[in-house]
mmCIF file of C-alpha atoms in Angstrom:
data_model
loop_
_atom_site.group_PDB
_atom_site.id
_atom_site.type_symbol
_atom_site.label_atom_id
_atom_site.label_comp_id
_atom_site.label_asym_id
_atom_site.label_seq_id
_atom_site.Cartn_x
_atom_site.Cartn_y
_atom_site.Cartn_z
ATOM 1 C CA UNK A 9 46.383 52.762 63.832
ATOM 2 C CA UNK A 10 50.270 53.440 63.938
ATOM 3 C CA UNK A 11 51.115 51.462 61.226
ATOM 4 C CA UNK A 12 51.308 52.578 57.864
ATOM 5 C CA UNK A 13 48.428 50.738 55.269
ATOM 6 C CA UNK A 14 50.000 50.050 51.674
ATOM 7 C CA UNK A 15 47.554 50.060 49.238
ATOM 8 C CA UNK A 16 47.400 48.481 45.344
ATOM 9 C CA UNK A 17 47.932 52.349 44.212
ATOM 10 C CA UNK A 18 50.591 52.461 46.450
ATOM 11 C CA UNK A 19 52.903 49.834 44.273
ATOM 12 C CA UNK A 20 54.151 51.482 41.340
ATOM 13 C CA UNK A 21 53.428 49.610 37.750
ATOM 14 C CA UNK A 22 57.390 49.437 37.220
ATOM 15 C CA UNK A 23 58.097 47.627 40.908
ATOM 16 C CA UNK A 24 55.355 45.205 39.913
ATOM 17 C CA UNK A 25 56.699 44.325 36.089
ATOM 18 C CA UNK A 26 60.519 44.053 37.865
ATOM 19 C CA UNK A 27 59.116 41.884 40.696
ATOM 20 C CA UNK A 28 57.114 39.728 38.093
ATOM 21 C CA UNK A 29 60.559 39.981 36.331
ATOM 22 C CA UNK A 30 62.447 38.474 38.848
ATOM 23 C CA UNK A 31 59.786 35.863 40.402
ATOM 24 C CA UNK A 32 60.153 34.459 36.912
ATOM 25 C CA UNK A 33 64.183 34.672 36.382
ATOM 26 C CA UNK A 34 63.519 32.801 39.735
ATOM 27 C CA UNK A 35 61.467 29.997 38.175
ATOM 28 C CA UNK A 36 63.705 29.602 35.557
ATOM 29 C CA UNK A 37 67.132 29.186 37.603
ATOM 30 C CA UNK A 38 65.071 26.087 39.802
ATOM 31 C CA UNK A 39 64.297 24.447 36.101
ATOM 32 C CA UNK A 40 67.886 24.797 35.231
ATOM 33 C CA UNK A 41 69.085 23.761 38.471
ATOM 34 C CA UNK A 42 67.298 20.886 38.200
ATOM 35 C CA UNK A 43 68.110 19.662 34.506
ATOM 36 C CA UNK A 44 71.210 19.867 35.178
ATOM 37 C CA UNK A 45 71.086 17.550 38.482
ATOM 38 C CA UNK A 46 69.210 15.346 36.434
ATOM 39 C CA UNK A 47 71.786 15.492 33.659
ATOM 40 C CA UNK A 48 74.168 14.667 35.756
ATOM 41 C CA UNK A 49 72.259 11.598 37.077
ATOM 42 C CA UNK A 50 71.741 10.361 33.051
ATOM 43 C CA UNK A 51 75.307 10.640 31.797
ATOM 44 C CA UNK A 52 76.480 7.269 31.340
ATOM 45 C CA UNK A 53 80.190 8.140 30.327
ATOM 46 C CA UNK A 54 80.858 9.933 33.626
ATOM 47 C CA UNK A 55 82.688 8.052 36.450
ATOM 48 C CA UNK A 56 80.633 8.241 39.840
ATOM 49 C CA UNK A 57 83.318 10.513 41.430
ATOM 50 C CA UNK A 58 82.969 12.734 38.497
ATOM 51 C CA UNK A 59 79.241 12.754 38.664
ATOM 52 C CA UNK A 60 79.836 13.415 42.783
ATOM 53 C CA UNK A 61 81.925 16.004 42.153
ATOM 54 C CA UNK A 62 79.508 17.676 39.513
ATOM 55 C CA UNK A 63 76.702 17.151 42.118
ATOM 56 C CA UNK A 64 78.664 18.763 45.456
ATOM 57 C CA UNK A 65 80.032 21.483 43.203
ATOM 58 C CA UNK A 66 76.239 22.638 41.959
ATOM 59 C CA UNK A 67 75.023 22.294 45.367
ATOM 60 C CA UNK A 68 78.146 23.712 47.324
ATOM 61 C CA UNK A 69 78.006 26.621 44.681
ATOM 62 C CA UNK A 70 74.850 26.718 43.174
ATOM 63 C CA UNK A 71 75.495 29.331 40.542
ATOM 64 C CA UNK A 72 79.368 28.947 39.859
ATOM 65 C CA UNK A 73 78.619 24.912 39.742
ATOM 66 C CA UNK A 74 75.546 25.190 36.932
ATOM 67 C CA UNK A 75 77.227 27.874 35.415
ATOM 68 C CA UNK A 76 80.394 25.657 35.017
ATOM 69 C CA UNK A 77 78.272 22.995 34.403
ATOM 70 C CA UNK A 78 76.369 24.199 31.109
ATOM 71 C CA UNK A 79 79.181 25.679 29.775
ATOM 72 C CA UNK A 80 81.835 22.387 30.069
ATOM 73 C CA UNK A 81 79.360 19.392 29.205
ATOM 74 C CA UNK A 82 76.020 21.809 27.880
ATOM 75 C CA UNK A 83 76.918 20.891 24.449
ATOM 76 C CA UNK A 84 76.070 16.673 25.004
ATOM 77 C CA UNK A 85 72.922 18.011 27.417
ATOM 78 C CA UNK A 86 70.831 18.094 24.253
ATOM 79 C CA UNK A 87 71.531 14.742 22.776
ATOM 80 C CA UNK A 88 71.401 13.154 25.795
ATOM 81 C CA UNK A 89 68.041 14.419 26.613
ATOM 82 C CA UNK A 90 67.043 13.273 22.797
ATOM 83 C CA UNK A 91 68.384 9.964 23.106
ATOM 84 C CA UNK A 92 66.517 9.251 26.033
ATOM 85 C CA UNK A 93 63.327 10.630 24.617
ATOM 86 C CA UNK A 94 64.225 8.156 21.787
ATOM 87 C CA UNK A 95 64.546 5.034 24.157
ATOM 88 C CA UNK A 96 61.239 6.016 26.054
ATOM 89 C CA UNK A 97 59.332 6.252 22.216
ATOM 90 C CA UNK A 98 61.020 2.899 21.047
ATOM 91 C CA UNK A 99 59.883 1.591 24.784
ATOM 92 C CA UNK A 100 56.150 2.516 24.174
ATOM 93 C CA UNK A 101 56.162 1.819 20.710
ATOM 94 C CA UNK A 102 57.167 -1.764 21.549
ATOM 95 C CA UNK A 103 54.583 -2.039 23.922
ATOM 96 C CA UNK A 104 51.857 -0.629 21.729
ATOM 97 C CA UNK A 105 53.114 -3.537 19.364
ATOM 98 C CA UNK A 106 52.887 -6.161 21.766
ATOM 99 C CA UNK A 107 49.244 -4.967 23.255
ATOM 100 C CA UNK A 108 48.304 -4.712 19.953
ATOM 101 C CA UNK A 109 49.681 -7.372 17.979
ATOM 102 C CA UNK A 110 50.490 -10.381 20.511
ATOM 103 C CA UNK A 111 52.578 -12.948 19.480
ATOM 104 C CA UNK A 112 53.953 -10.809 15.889
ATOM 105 C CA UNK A 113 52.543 -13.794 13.849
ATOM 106 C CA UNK A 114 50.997 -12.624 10.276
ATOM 107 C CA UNK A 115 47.082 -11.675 10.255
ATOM 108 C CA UNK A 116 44.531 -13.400 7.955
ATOM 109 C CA UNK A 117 44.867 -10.334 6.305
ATOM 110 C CA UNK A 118 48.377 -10.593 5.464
ATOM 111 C CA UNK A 119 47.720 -14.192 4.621
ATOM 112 C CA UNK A 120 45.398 -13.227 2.121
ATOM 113 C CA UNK A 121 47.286 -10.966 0.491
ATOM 114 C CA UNK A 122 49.889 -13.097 0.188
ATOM 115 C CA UNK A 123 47.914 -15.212 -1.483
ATOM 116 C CA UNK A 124 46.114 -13.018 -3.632
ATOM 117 C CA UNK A 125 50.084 -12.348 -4.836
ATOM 118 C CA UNK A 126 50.878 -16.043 -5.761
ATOM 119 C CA UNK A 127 47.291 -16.116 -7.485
ATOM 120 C CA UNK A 128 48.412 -12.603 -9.485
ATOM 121 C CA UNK A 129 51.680 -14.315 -10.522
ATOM 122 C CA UNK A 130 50.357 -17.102 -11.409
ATOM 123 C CA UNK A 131 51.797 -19.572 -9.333
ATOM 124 C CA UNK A 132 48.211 -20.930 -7.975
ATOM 125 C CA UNK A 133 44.868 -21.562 -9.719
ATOM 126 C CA UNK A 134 41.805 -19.956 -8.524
ATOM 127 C CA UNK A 135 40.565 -23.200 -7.558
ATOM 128 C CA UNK A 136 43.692 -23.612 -5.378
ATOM 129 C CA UNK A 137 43.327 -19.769 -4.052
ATOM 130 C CA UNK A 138 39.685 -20.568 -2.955
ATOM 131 C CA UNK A 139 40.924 -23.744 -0.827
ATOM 132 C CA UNK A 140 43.319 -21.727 0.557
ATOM 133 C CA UNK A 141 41.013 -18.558 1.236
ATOM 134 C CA UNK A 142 38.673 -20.717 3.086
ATOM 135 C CA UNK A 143 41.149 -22.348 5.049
ATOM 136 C CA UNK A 144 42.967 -18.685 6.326
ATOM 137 C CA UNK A 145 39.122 -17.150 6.662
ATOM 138 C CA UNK A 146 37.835 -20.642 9.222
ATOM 139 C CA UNK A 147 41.243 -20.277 11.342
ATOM 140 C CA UNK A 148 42.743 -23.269 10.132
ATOM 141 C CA UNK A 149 45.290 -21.559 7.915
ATOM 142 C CA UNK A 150 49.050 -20.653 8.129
ATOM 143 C CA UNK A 151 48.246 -17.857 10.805
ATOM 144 C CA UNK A 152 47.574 -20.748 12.836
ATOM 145 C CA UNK A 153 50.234 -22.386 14.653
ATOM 146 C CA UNK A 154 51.519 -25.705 12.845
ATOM 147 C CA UNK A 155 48.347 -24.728 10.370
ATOM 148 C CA UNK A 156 49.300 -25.153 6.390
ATOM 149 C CA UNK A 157 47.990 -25.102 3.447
ATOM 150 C CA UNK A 158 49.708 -27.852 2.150
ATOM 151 C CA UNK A 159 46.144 -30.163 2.342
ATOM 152 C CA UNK A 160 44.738 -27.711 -0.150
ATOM 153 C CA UNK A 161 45.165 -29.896 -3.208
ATOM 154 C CA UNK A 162 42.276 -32.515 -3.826
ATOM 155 C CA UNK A 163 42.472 -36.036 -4.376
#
């Protein structure tokens, strides 16, 4: 065998925390590469020849361009990245509502609370609130479409 076997024992402990050093430093310089690309891709107020010129000068000159990059527009990175995390939450947030909530008419719960209010001030008897109770707890209430309570009073 004429060539020479390397072994574990044969890579010093130092070479191995520099290489793990530098595999990492690595890593990191793709994820900033790539923020910024994307960065440049979500800023609205830039003009599509800036944003082309941004995007040939990081690729041209990767670590001049990024460089460059961070330090002339990092500052707006930040709040660009959180006001798109914003518009994503108010985006889901809607959706949960909608999923959950349909049409955004009131509940019978919030019907009967609302009631339970006039009765507390007064306003109805508890005759009147009874009437009314039935009608929100049968479906036939003001949750319903064109549905009152206005037929609550006897004859």
């Amino acid at each position: 065998m004429s060539a020479q076997t390397y072994l574990a024992y044969d890579y010093p402990l130092l070479s191995v925390f520099w290489s793990m050093l530098l595999f990492f430093l690595w890593i990191m310089w793709f994820v900033l590469l790539f923020r910024v690309v994307v960065d440049i891709f979500r800023d609205d107020e830039m003009s599509g020849w800036a944003k082309a010129g941004w995007l040939v000068f990081t690729i041209l000159l990767p670590f001049l361009g990024v460089f460059v990059y961070v330090i002339a527009r990092g500052k707006n990175m930040g709040r660009r990245e959180i006001a798109q995390a914003r518009a994503q939450q108010e985006a889901f947030d809607a959706h949960i509502r909608e999923a959950a909530g349909g049409t955004g008419r009131p509940s019978n719960i919030d019907d009967l609370a609302k009631l339970s209010e006039i009765r507390a001030r007064g306003d109805i008897t508890d005759e009147e609130f009874r009437r009314a109770k039935e009608l929100v707890l049968t479906g036939h209430g003001p949750s319903e479409p064109g549905g009152s309570t206005a037929g609550t009073s006897g004859r």
